[in-house]
Amino acid sequence: MDLALGIDIGGTSTKVALVDTKGAIVERDTFGTQRIENADHYLTHLLYTVANLFRRLEREFHLVGIGVGAPSCNEAAGTIEGAANLPFGDHFPIVSRLREQYELPVYLIKDSSAALLGESAYGAAIGVPDFILLTLGTGLGCAIMANGRLIRGASGMAGELGHVPVSGNLRECGCGKRGCLETYVSAVGLKRTVLALQAEDLTPSQLRTYTYDQLDARHISRAAMQGDLLARRAFERTGEVLGQKLAELVSVLEPQAIVLAGGMAEAGQLLIEPLQRHMEKALLGFHQNRVQILTSSLAPNDAALLGAASLVWNSHQPVSLS
Amino acid sequence: MDLALGIDIGGTSTKVALVDTKGAIVERDTFGTQRIENADHYLTHLLYTVANLFRRLEREFHLVGIGVGAPSCNEAAGTIEGAANLPFGDHFPIVSRLREQYELPVYLIKDSSAALLGESAYGAAIGVPDFILLTLGTGLGCAIMANGRLIRGASGMAGELGHVPVSGNLRECGCGKRGCLETYVSAVGLKRTVLALQAEDLTPSQLRTYTYDQLDARHISRAAMQGDLLARRAFERTGEVLGQKLAELVSVLEPQAIVLAGGMAEAGQLLIEPLQRHMEKALLGFHQNRVQILTSSLAPNDAALLGAASLVWNSHQPVSLS
């Protein structure tokens, strides 16, 4: 049996899986990334976890290659560079380190691009040649497929939507600027909106019992589902900001679909309904009512893992580094 | 000799040319579009002009096909639909009409997309796989190439940048909305900015001697080149608005280059300098100082004509309708 090793490196955990040619996960495991001190320490954890996967798989198999999805990566150089939530330092040459270890082709791809390939190959966007993927997590990730191919850009840095400005330019962003889309559209952005609405409105809300530090996106989703007006207003505002920005992207790219993935996408219609309404309102007539808004159809957070592994079977992709 | 017939349909004139496989124009002609009354009348003019081209060409040749660039076209249907400055009515099936006449493959493509293909095949962007083309004329046109292919979108309507909003949302647009990019970034937008600056500032300016109706982009360029401060400020503001919006597109698409074409591109550094400065300022660090801003290297307004003709040699393009 031919297998690919998929690795999805995130700020809180790393997921690894052995995946067959059809995208079925044969074995999988996860380890926490938060208490890891440096790149060497990380690699020890990773190799140990992978060795365990191999051991658990009792059949004979042939490992064909390794696909890695990661934030802040320089795909061309095969390195992870200055990732905010990972203790890798300025420069972690993960591709060469894994190649030394396994003597196999290793492919590195940005996490949001990996998720796009996962949705395209096995998820909500099978056979859709033009779509936009948004990963709504702690931050906002984006990747774009056009003419059936991932848009990488000149050096693999395309798909940066989190730091485009929204009108008003009020909220401070971790990047040093103000008013970035991510300060509104992300789990943290949603929380900031709840705080802003508590200041603006006097509407009673169960969310007024949480401190900023306690509050997370799940509290807000749950409150909204229970009818909490302030929580609903927070989704309305998030949908408005995102919908207006997506209208611009739709005008420029005319995709068939927009796929929402990541934790916040689980809010479903709470987010999609206002998003779609505001997006349609901002579009010119000939672009209206044509774009589908979908949510990931893969198990939560499996898109990037499967997309990274899929690089092994599609090594003609320009993102390969073999 | 194999030749393609290229046709570039514009609001003021239609250009036709016989083009060889290398993009060299063998014969060309132009006729005014403004006094034409309807689609039949237009077709008579067009066929007559083309017949004259054939007559003037004294060599033997083989006409392989016809490529048409036009505004407001439905590429898939082969029709021009509701073009604002053309007397074609709601629906002009130009592809079928030309096929009846010439019994040859006919390819229809949006004018800005045609210009993009022209720059890609013969102009400023030869061999550049990822670039954005802007046509700065009466309006603002846009087309995008990614991974070496034109982004058409779901139905050939991608590349609509003229009606994305800019912050402030003040100026009324012909589309019925307010604050569209085109109300700032276009020949008419530049003129509106000159009027606004005359209201805001007391700077003396030769442009204060023109009425709104008299003023055009060439007056403003000429005044700016002569050091007129108000005219220079108008380019500064245009560059700021366009640069900030292009920064968003660069973040999302990471092109190698942006190509400026159309009448206003002839202003050159008057526009490019502020545009580039404001664009770079708005980009995140890892996107800065990577994108080239180029101007069309083709004879003025030949890009769309050549790009339309090039479809005949590249009929594998998904824009074909043979």
PDB file of C-alpha atoms in Angstrom, chain B residues 5-265:
ATOM      1  CA  LEU B   5      -8.082  39.176 -37.779  1.00  0.00           C
ATOM      2  CA  GLY B   6      -8.031  41.172 -34.538  1.00  0.00           C
ATOM      3  CA  ILE B   7     -10.947  43.467 -33.672  1.00  0.00           C
ATOM      4  CA  ASP B   8     -10.920  45.855 -30.692  1.00  0.00           C
ATOM      5  CA  ILE B   9     -14.351  47.378 -30.113  1.00  0.00           C
ATOM      6  CA  GLY B  10     -14.324  50.569 -28.043  1.00  0.00           C
ATOM      7  CA  GLY B  11     -16.810  53.284 -27.169  1.00  0.00           C
ATOM      8  CA  THR B  12     -15.234  55.831 -29.511  1.00  0.00           C
ATOM      9  CA  SER B  13     -13.642  53.656 -32.208  1.00  0.00           C
ATOM     10  CA  THR B  14     -13.162  50.131 -33.452  1.00  0.00           C
ATOM     11  CA  LYS B  15      -9.691  48.992 -34.491  1.00  0.00           C
ATOM     12  CA  VAL B  16      -9.190  46.108 -36.878  1.00  0.00           C
ATOM     13  CA  ALA B  17      -5.920  44.528 -37.929  1.00  0.00           C
ATOM     14  CA  LEU B  18      -4.508  41.563 -39.740  1.00  0.00           C
ATOM     15  CA  VAL B  19      -1.880  40.094 -37.452  1.00  0.00           C
ATOM     16  CA  ASP B  20       0.676  37.392 -38.153  1.00  0.00           C
ATOM     17  CA  THR B  21       1.588  34.482 -35.877  1.00  0.00           C
ATOM     18  CA  LYS B  22       4.294  36.587 -34.198  1.00  0.00           C
ATOM     19  CA  GLY B  23       2.006  39.493 -33.356  1.00  0.00           C
ATOM     20  CA  ALA B  24       3.151  41.805 -36.125  1.00  0.00           C
ATOM     21  CA  ILE B  25       0.401  43.933 -37.641  1.00  0.00           C
ATOM     22  CA  VAL B  26       0.348  43.488 -41.410  1.00  0.00           C
ATOM     23  CA  GLU B  27      -2.568  45.800 -42.199  1.00  0.00           C
ATOM     24  CA  ARG B  28      -4.757  47.923 -39.941  1.00  0.00           C
ATOM     25  CA  ASP B  29      -7.644  50.350 -39.973  1.00  0.00           C
ATOM     26  CA  THR B  30      -9.988  52.171 -37.594  1.00  0.00           C
ATOM     27  CA  PHE B  31     -13.517  53.484 -37.772  1.00  0.00           C
ATOM     28  CA  GLY B  32     -15.491  55.705 -35.430  1.00  0.00           C
ATOM     29  CA  THR B  33     -18.166  53.995 -33.353  1.00  0.00           C
ATOM     30  CA  GLN B  34     -19.937  57.084 -32.055  1.00  0.00           C
ATOM     31  CA  ARG B  35     -22.251  57.897 -34.934  1.00  0.00           C
ATOM     32  CA  ILE B  36     -23.355  54.340 -35.489  1.00  0.00           C
ATOM     33  CA  GLU B  37     -27.030  53.739 -34.818  1.00  0.00           C
ATOM     34  CA  ASN B  38     -27.466  50.050 -34.205  1.00  0.00           C
ATOM     35  CA  ALA B  39     -25.834  46.628 -34.410  1.00  0.00           C
ATOM     36  CA  ASP B  40     -26.675  46.040 -38.088  1.00  0.00           C
ATOM     37  CA  HIS B  41     -25.278  49.412 -39.028  1.00  0.00           C
ATOM     38  CA  TYR B  42     -22.159  48.592 -36.999  1.00  0.00           C
ATOM     39  CA  LEU B  43     -21.712  45.249 -38.736  1.00  0.00           C
ATOM     40  CA  THR B  44     -21.953  46.888 -42.161  1.00  0.00           C
ATOM     41  CA  HIS B  45     -19.141  49.280 -41.192  1.00  0.00           C
ATOM     42  CA  LEU B  46     -17.061  46.476 -39.785  1.00  0.00           C
ATOM     43  CA  LEU B  47     -17.395  44.159 -42.794  1.00  0.00           C
ATOM     44  CA  TYR B  48     -16.650  47.011 -45.170  1.00  0.00           C
ATOM     45  CA  THR B  49     -13.517  47.977 -43.224  1.00  0.00           C
ATOM     46  CA  VAL B  50     -12.317  44.373 -43.100  1.00  0.00           C
ATOM     47  CA  ALA B  51     -12.952  43.901 -46.837  1.00  0.00           C
ATOM     48  CA  ASN B  52     -10.763  46.951 -47.462  1.00  0.00           C
ATOM     49  CA  LEU B  53      -8.001  45.460 -45.316  1.00  0.00           C
ATOM     50  CA  PHE B  54      -8.088  42.288 -47.401  1.00  0.00           C
ATOM     51  CA  ARG B  55      -7.968  44.323 -50.585  1.00  0.00           C
ATOM     52  CA  ARG B  56      -4.986  46.367 -49.448  1.00  0.00           C
ATOM     53  CA  LEU B  57      -3.033  43.248 -48.601  1.00  0.00           C
ATOM     54  CA  GLU B  58      -1.572  42.330 -51.934  1.00  0.00           C
ATOM     55  CA  ARG B  59       0.071  39.095 -50.851  1.00  0.00           C
ATOM     56  CA  GLU B  60      -1.665  35.748 -50.669  1.00  0.00           C
ATOM     57  CA  PHE B  61      -2.730  34.846 -47.162  1.00  0.00           C
ATOM     58  CA  HIS B  62      -4.798  32.376 -45.192  1.00  0.00           C
ATOM     59  CA  LEU B  63      -7.161  33.841 -42.590  1.00  0.00           C
ATOM     60  CA  VAL B  64      -7.146  31.357 -39.693  1.00  0.00           C
ATOM     61  CA  GLY B  65      -9.640  32.967 -37.355  1.00  0.00           C
ATOM     62  CA  ILE B  66     -11.005  36.106 -35.736  1.00  0.00           C
ATOM     63  CA  GLY B  67     -10.415  37.444 -32.219  1.00  0.00           C
ATOM     64  CA  VAL B  68     -12.685  40.147 -30.820  1.00  0.00           C
ATOM     65  CA  GLY B  69     -12.088  42.245 -27.705  1.00  0.00           C
ATOM     66  CA  ALA B  70     -15.113  44.157 -26.431  1.00  0.00           C
ATOM     67  CA  PRO B  71     -16.582  45.749 -23.315  1.00  0.00           C
ATOM     68  CA  SER B  72     -19.552  44.205 -21.499  1.00  0.00           C
ATOM     69  CA  CYS B  73     -19.262  40.911 -23.279  1.00  0.00           C
ATOM     70  CA  ASN B  74     -20.589  37.557 -22.259  1.00  0.00           C
ATOM     71  CA  GLU B  75     -17.717  35.404 -23.457  1.00  0.00           C
ATOM     72  CA  ALA B  76     -19.514  32.115 -22.982  1.00  0.00           C
ATOM     73  CA  ALA B  77     -22.569  33.223 -24.978  1.00  0.00           C
ATOM     74  CA  GLY B  78     -20.532  35.095 -27.601  1.00  0.00           C
ATOM     75  CA  THR B  79     -22.589  38.258 -27.122  1.00  0.00           C
ATOM     76  CA  ILE B  80     -22.108  41.909 -26.179  1.00  0.00           C
ATOM     77  CA  GLU B  81     -24.720  42.787 -23.593  1.00  0.00           C
ATOM     78  CA  GLY B  82     -25.779  46.267 -22.574  1.00  0.00           C
ATOM     79  CA  ALA B  83     -22.493  48.033 -23.353  1.00  0.00           C
ATOM     80  CA  ALA B  84     -22.857  51.589 -22.048  1.00  0.00           C
ATOM     81  CA  ASN B  85     -21.245  53.459 -24.952  1.00  0.00           C
ATOM     82  CA  LEU B  86     -22.248  51.233 -27.859  1.00  0.00           C
ATOM     83  CA  PRO B  87     -25.585  51.206 -29.713  1.00  0.00           C
ATOM     84  CA  PHE B  88     -25.898  47.422 -29.643  1.00  0.00           C
ATOM     85  CA  GLY B  89     -28.979  47.135 -27.466  1.00  0.00           C
ATOM     86  CA  ASP B  90     -29.270  44.503 -24.793  1.00  0.00           C
ATOM     87  CA  HIS B  91     -27.849  41.654 -26.746  1.00  0.00           C
ATOM     88  CA  PHE B  92     -25.623  41.622 -29.824  1.00  0.00           C
ATOM     89  CA  PRO B  93     -24.579  38.075 -30.850  1.00  0.00           C
ATOM     90  CA  ILE B  94     -21.378  39.230 -32.502  1.00  0.00           C
ATOM     91  CA  VAL B  95     -19.708  35.806 -32.546  1.00  0.00           C
ATOM     92  CA  SER B  96     -22.483  34.072 -34.486  1.00  0.00           C
ATOM     93  CA  ARG B  97     -22.861  37.055 -36.834  1.00  0.00           C
ATOM     94  CA  LEU B  98     -19.158  37.005 -37.686  1.00  0.00           C
ATOM     95  CA  ARG B  99     -19.107  33.223 -38.029  1.00  0.00           C
ATOM     96  CA  GLU B 100     -21.990  33.327 -40.521  1.00  0.00           C
ATOM     97  CA  GLN B 101     -20.087  35.888 -42.495  1.00  0.00           C
ATOM     98  CA  TYR B 102     -16.589  34.411 -42.553  1.00  0.00           C
ATOM     99  CA  GLU B 103     -17.127  30.727 -41.703  1.00  0.00           C
ATOM    100  CA  LEU B 104     -14.138  30.795 -39.381  1.00  0.00           C
ATOM    101  CA  PRO B 105     -13.565  30.301 -35.652  1.00  0.00           C
ATOM    102  CA  VAL B 106     -14.419  33.491 -33.747  1.00  0.00           C
ATOM    103  CA  TYR B 107     -13.166  34.201 -30.215  1.00  0.00           C
ATOM    104  CA  LEU B 108     -14.712  36.850 -27.987  1.00  0.00           C
ATOM    105  CA  ILE B 109     -12.974  38.247 -24.916  1.00  0.00           C
ATOM    106  CA  LYS B 110     -13.439  41.152 -22.529  1.00  0.00           C
ATOM    107  CA  ASP B 111     -11.399  44.201 -23.602  1.00  0.00           C
ATOM    108  CA  SER B 112      -9.243  44.303 -20.468  1.00  0.00           C
ATOM    109  CA  SER B 113      -8.549  40.568 -20.751  1.00  0.00           C
ATOM    110  CA  ALA B 114      -7.550  41.061 -24.384  1.00  0.00           C
ATOM    111  CA  ALA B 115      -5.116  43.768 -23.306  1.00  0.00           C
ATOM    112  CA  LEU B 116      -3.678  41.413 -20.686  1.00  0.00           C
ATOM    113  CA  LEU B 117      -3.088  38.711 -23.306  1.00  0.00           C
ATOM    114  CA  GLY B 118      -1.504  41.310 -25.591  1.00  0.00           C
ATOM    115  CA  GLU B 119       0.944  42.460 -22.919  1.00  0.00           C
ATOM    116  CA  SER B 120       1.668  38.848 -22.016  1.00  0.00           C
ATOM    117  CA  ALA B 121       2.335  37.683 -25.567  1.00  0.00           C
ATOM    118  CA  TYR B 122       4.001  40.738 -27.111  1.00  0.00           C
ATOM    119  CA  GLY B 123       4.260  43.579 -24.574  1.00  0.00           C
ATOM    120  CA  ALA B 124       5.557  44.547 -21.155  1.00  0.00           C
ATOM    121  CA  ALA B 125       4.828  41.213 -19.464  1.00  0.00           C
ATOM    122  CA  ILE B 126       6.320  38.588 -21.761  1.00  0.00           C
ATOM    123  CA  GLY B 127       7.132  35.519 -19.668  1.00  0.00           C
ATOM    124  CA  VAL B 128       5.663  36.973 -16.451  1.00  0.00           C
ATOM    125  CA  PRO B 129       3.365  34.291 -15.009  1.00  0.00           C
ATOM    126  CA  ASP B 130       1.602  36.455 -12.411  1.00  0.00           C
ATOM    127  CA  PHE B 131       0.631  40.039 -13.171  1.00  0.00           C
ATOM    128  CA  ILE B 132      -2.186  42.525 -12.905  1.00  0.00           C
ATOM    129  CA  LEU B 133      -3.091  44.713 -15.847  1.00  0.00           C
ATOM    130  CA  LEU B 134      -4.912  47.994 -15.338  1.00  0.00           C
ATOM    131  CA  THR B 135      -6.390  49.948 -18.225  1.00  0.00           C
ATOM    132  CA  LEU B 136      -6.668  53.563 -17.166  1.00  0.00           C
ATOM    133  CA  GLY B 137      -9.000  55.198 -19.643  1.00  0.00           C
ATOM    134  CA  THR B 138     -12.408  56.845 -19.336  1.00  0.00           C
ATOM    135  CA  GLY B 139     -13.067  54.027 -16.871  1.00  0.00           C
ATOM    136  CA  LEU B 140     -10.839  51.598 -15.002  1.00  0.00           C
ATOM    137  CA  GLY B 141     -10.356  48.112 -16.430  1.00  0.00           C
ATOM    138  CA  CYS B 142      -8.490  45.222 -14.839  1.00  0.00           C
ATOM    139  CA  ALA B 143      -7.394  41.726 -15.760  1.00  0.00           C
ATOM    140  CA  ILE B 144      -5.280  39.228 -13.883  1.00  0.00           C
ATOM    141  CA  MET B 145      -2.881  36.507 -14.913  1.00  0.00           C
ATOM    142  CA  ALA B 146      -1.931  33.829 -12.375  1.00  0.00           C
ATOM    143  CA  ASN B 147       0.181  30.745 -13.023  1.00  0.00           C
ATOM    144  CA  GLY B 148       0.568  31.934 -16.617  1.00  0.00           C
ATOM    145  CA  ARG B 149      -3.169  31.935 -17.295  1.00  0.00           C
ATOM    146  CA  LEU B 150      -5.827  34.599 -17.471  1.00  0.00           C
ATOM    147  CA  ILE B 151      -8.237  34.446 -14.537  1.00  0.00           C
ATOM    148  CA  ARG B 152     -11.643  34.321 -16.194  1.00  0.00           C
ATOM    149  CA  GLY B 153     -13.709  33.348 -13.170  1.00  0.00           C
ATOM    150  CA  ALA B 154     -16.891  31.323 -13.225  1.00  0.00           C
ATOM    151  CA  SER B 155     -18.316  33.029 -16.325  1.00  0.00           C
ATOM    152  CA  GLY B 156     -15.649  35.375 -17.682  1.00  0.00           C
ATOM    153  CA  MET B 157     -16.618  38.237 -15.362  1.00  0.00           C
ATOM    154  CA  ALA B 158     -13.465  38.310 -13.248  1.00  0.00           C
ATOM    155  CA  GLY B 159     -11.300  41.434 -13.198  1.00  0.00           C
ATOM    156  CA  GLU B 160     -13.968  43.903 -12.134  1.00  0.00           C
ATOM    157  CA  LEU B 161     -11.943  46.395 -10.087  1.00  0.00           C
ATOM    158  CA  GLY B 162     -13.567  49.679 -11.125  1.00  0.00           C
ATOM    159  CA  HIS B 163     -16.466  49.347  -8.728  1.00  0.00           C
ATOM    160  CA  VAL B 164     -14.796  48.171  -5.531  1.00  0.00           C
ATOM    161  CA  PRO B 165     -15.216  50.812  -2.838  1.00  0.00           C
ATOM    162  CA  VAL B 166     -12.577  53.184  -1.524  1.00  0.00           C
ATOM    163  CA  SER B 167     -12.817  54.566   1.971  1.00  0.00           C
ATOM    164  CA  GLY B 168     -14.960  57.645   2.297  1.00  0.00           C
ATOM    165  CA  ASN B 169     -17.520  56.481  -0.276  1.00  0.00           C
ATOM    166  CA  LEU B 170     -18.226  60.002  -1.409  1.00  0.00           C
ATOM    167  CA  ARG B 171     -18.344  60.223  -5.169  1.00  0.00           C
ATOM    168  CA  GLU B 172     -21.377  59.130  -7.144  1.00  0.00           C
ATOM    169  CA  CYS B 173     -20.586  56.506  -9.764  1.00  0.00           C
ATOM    170  CA  GLY B 174     -22.354  55.782 -13.036  1.00  0.00           C
ATOM    171  CA  CYS B 175     -23.132  52.314 -11.666  1.00  0.00           C
ATOM    172  CA  GLY B 176     -25.481  53.791  -9.068  1.00  0.00           C
ATOM    173  CA  LYS B 177     -23.221  53.254  -6.044  1.00  0.00           C
ATOM    174  CA  ARG B 178     -20.946  55.763  -4.347  1.00  0.00           C
ATOM    175  CA  GLY B 179     -17.197  55.715  -3.765  1.00  0.00           C
ATOM    176  CA  CYS B 180     -16.211  53.247  -6.503  1.00  0.00           C
ATOM    177  CA  LEU B 181     -12.488  53.153  -7.260  1.00  0.00           C
ATOM    178  CA  GLU B 182     -13.200  54.275 -10.824  1.00  0.00           C
ATOM    179  CA  THR B 183     -14.609  57.587  -9.559  1.00  0.00           C
ATOM    180  CA  TYR B 184     -11.042  58.384  -8.458  1.00  0.00           C
ATOM    181  CA  VAL B 185      -8.836  56.269 -10.718  1.00  0.00           C
ATOM    182  CA  SER B 186      -9.672  56.968 -14.374  1.00  0.00           C
ATOM    183  CA  ALA B 187      -9.469  59.958 -16.685  1.00  0.00           C
ATOM    184  CA  VAL B 188     -12.803  61.197 -15.384  1.00  0.00           C
ATOM    185  CA  GLY B 189     -11.814  60.419 -11.793  1.00  0.00           C
ATOM    186  CA  LEU B 190      -8.630  62.486 -12.166  1.00  0.00           C
ATOM    187  CA  LYS B 191     -10.696  65.401 -13.448  1.00  0.00           C
ATOM    188  CA  ARG B 192     -13.098  65.092 -10.513  1.00  0.00           C
ATOM    189  CA  THR B 193     -10.102  65.176  -8.176  1.00  0.00           C
ATOM    190  CA  VAL B 194      -8.883  68.389  -9.823  1.00  0.00           C
ATOM    191  CA  LEU B 195     -12.294  69.938  -9.227  1.00  0.00           C
ATOM    192  CA  ALA B 196     -12.346  68.749  -5.619  1.00  0.00           C
ATOM    193  CA  LEU B 197      -8.854  70.187  -5.021  1.00  0.00           C
ATOM    194  CA  GLN B 198      -9.905  73.521  -6.513  1.00  0.00           C
ATOM    195  CA  ALA B 199     -12.635  73.581  -3.896  1.00  0.00           C
ATOM    196  CA  GLU B 200     -10.378  72.453  -1.020  1.00  0.00           C
ATOM    197  CA  ASP B 201      -7.213  74.463  -1.685  1.00  0.00           C
ATOM    198  CA  LEU B 202      -6.483  78.008  -2.743  1.00  0.00           C
ATOM    199  CA  THR B 203      -3.311  77.058  -4.683  1.00  0.00           C
ATOM    200  CA  PRO B 204      -3.160  79.033  -7.935  1.00  0.00           C
ATOM    201  CA  SER B 205      -3.442  76.721 -10.944  1.00  0.00           C
ATOM    202  CA  GLN B 206      -3.768  77.018 -14.688  1.00  0.00           C
ATOM    203  CA  LEU B 207      -6.482  74.367 -14.396  1.00  0.00           C
ATOM    204  CA  ARG B 208      -8.810  76.917 -12.780  1.00  0.00           C
ATOM    205  CA  THR B 209      -9.377  78.382 -16.264  1.00  0.00           C
ATOM    206  CA  TYR B 210     -11.134  75.253 -17.535  1.00  0.00           C
ATOM    207  CA  THR B 211     -14.755  74.301 -16.999  1.00  0.00           C
ATOM    208  CA  TYR B 212     -15.539  70.758 -15.883  1.00  0.00           C
ATOM    209  CA  ASP B 213     -16.741  69.992 -19.394  1.00  0.00           C
ATOM    210  CA  GLN B 214     -13.599  71.374 -21.035  1.00  0.00           C
ATOM    211  CA  LEU B 215     -11.078  69.689 -18.785  1.00  0.00           C
ATOM    212  CA  ASP B 216      -9.543  66.354 -19.740  1.00  0.00           C
ATOM    213  CA  ALA B 217      -6.728  64.158 -18.467  1.00  0.00           C
ATOM    214  CA  ARG B 218      -4.229  65.516 -20.984  1.00  0.00           C
ATOM    215  CA  HIS B 219      -4.636  69.071 -19.680  1.00  0.00           C
ATOM    216  CA  ILE B 220      -3.934  67.787 -16.194  1.00  0.00           C
ATOM    217  CA  SER B 221      -0.859  65.773 -17.244  1.00  0.00           C
ATOM    218  CA  ARG B 222       0.518  68.728 -19.166  1.00  0.00           C
ATOM    219  CA  ALA B 223      -0.036  71.099 -16.258  1.00  0.00           C
ATOM    220  CA  ALA B 224       1.607  68.640 -13.851  1.00  0.00           C
ATOM    221  CA  MET B 225       4.636  68.301 -16.125  1.00  0.00           C
ATOM    222  CA  GLN B 226       4.895  72.086 -16.163  1.00  0.00           C
ATOM    223  CA  GLY B 227       4.998  72.090 -12.364  1.00  0.00           C
ATOM    224  CA  ASP B 228       1.400  73.075 -11.631  1.00  0.00           C
ATOM    225  CA  LEU B 229       1.016  72.216  -7.946  1.00  0.00           C
ATOM    226  CA  LEU B 230      -2.677  71.499  -8.014  1.00  0.00           C
ATOM    227  CA  ALA B 231      -2.272  69.150 -10.970  1.00  0.00           C
ATOM    228  CA  ARG B 232       0.537  67.373  -9.143  1.00  0.00           C
ATOM    229  CA  ARG B 233      -1.629  67.044  -6.067  1.00  0.00           C
ATOM    230  CA  ALA B 234      -4.325  65.449  -8.218  1.00  0.00           C
ATOM    231  CA  PHE B 235      -1.865  62.769  -9.335  1.00  0.00           C
ATOM    232  CA  GLU B 236      -0.688  62.372  -5.732  1.00  0.00           C
ATOM    233  CA  ARG B 237      -4.236  61.696  -4.583  1.00  0.00           C
ATOM    234  CA  THR B 238      -4.962  59.366  -7.496  1.00  0.00           C
ATOM    235  CA  GLY B 239      -1.766  57.447  -6.715  1.00  0.00           C
ATOM    236  CA  GLU B 240      -2.728  57.230  -3.057  1.00  0.00           C
ATOM    237  CA  VAL B 241      -6.181  55.815  -3.727  1.00  0.00           C
ATOM    238  CA  LEU B 242      -4.920  53.373  -6.359  1.00  0.00           C
ATOM    239  CA  GLY B 243      -1.794  52.417  -4.399  1.00  0.00           C
ATOM    240  CA  GLN B 244      -3.786  51.520  -1.307  1.00  0.00           C
ATOM    241  CA  LYS B 245      -6.178  49.364  -3.310  1.00  0.00           C
ATOM    242  CA  LEU B 246      -3.367  47.707  -5.255  1.00  0.00           C
ATOM    243  CA  ALA B 247      -1.666  46.840  -1.962  1.00  0.00           C
ATOM    244  CA  GLU B 248      -4.709  44.704  -1.158  1.00  0.00           C
ATOM    245  CA  LEU B 249      -4.533  42.941  -4.511  1.00  0.00           C
ATOM    246  CA  VAL B 250      -0.792  42.415  -4.153  1.00  0.00           C
ATOM    247  CA  SER B 251      -1.318  40.868  -0.698  1.00  0.00           C
ATOM    248  CA  VAL B 252      -3.855  38.451  -2.094  1.00  0.00           C
ATOM    249  CA  LEU B 253      -2.230  37.621  -5.463  1.00  0.00           C
ATOM    250  CA  GLU B 254       1.484  38.395  -4.994  1.00  0.00           C
ATOM    251  CA  PRO B 255       2.143  39.213  -8.645  1.00  0.00           C
ATOM    252  CA  GLN B 256       5.593  39.866 -10.059  1.00  0.00           C
ATOM    253  CA  ALA B 257       4.342  42.982 -11.826  1.00  0.00           C
ATOM    254  CA  ILE B 258       1.559  45.464 -12.354  1.00  0.00           C
ATOM    255  CA  VAL B 259       1.220  46.773 -15.901  1.00  0.00           C
ATOM    256  CA  LEU B 260      -0.447  50.138 -16.490  1.00  0.00           C
ATOM    257  CA  ALA B 261      -2.031  50.703 -19.891  1.00  0.00           C
ATOM    258  CA  GLY B 262      -4.514  53.140 -21.409  1.00  0.00           C
ATOM    259  CA  GLY B 263      -4.371  56.904 -21.888  1.00  0.00           C
ATOM    260  CA  MET B 264      -3.640  57.835 -18.282  1.00  0.00           C
ATOM    261  CA  ALA B 265      -0.672  55.464 -18.129  1.00  0.00           C
TER     262      ALA B 265
END
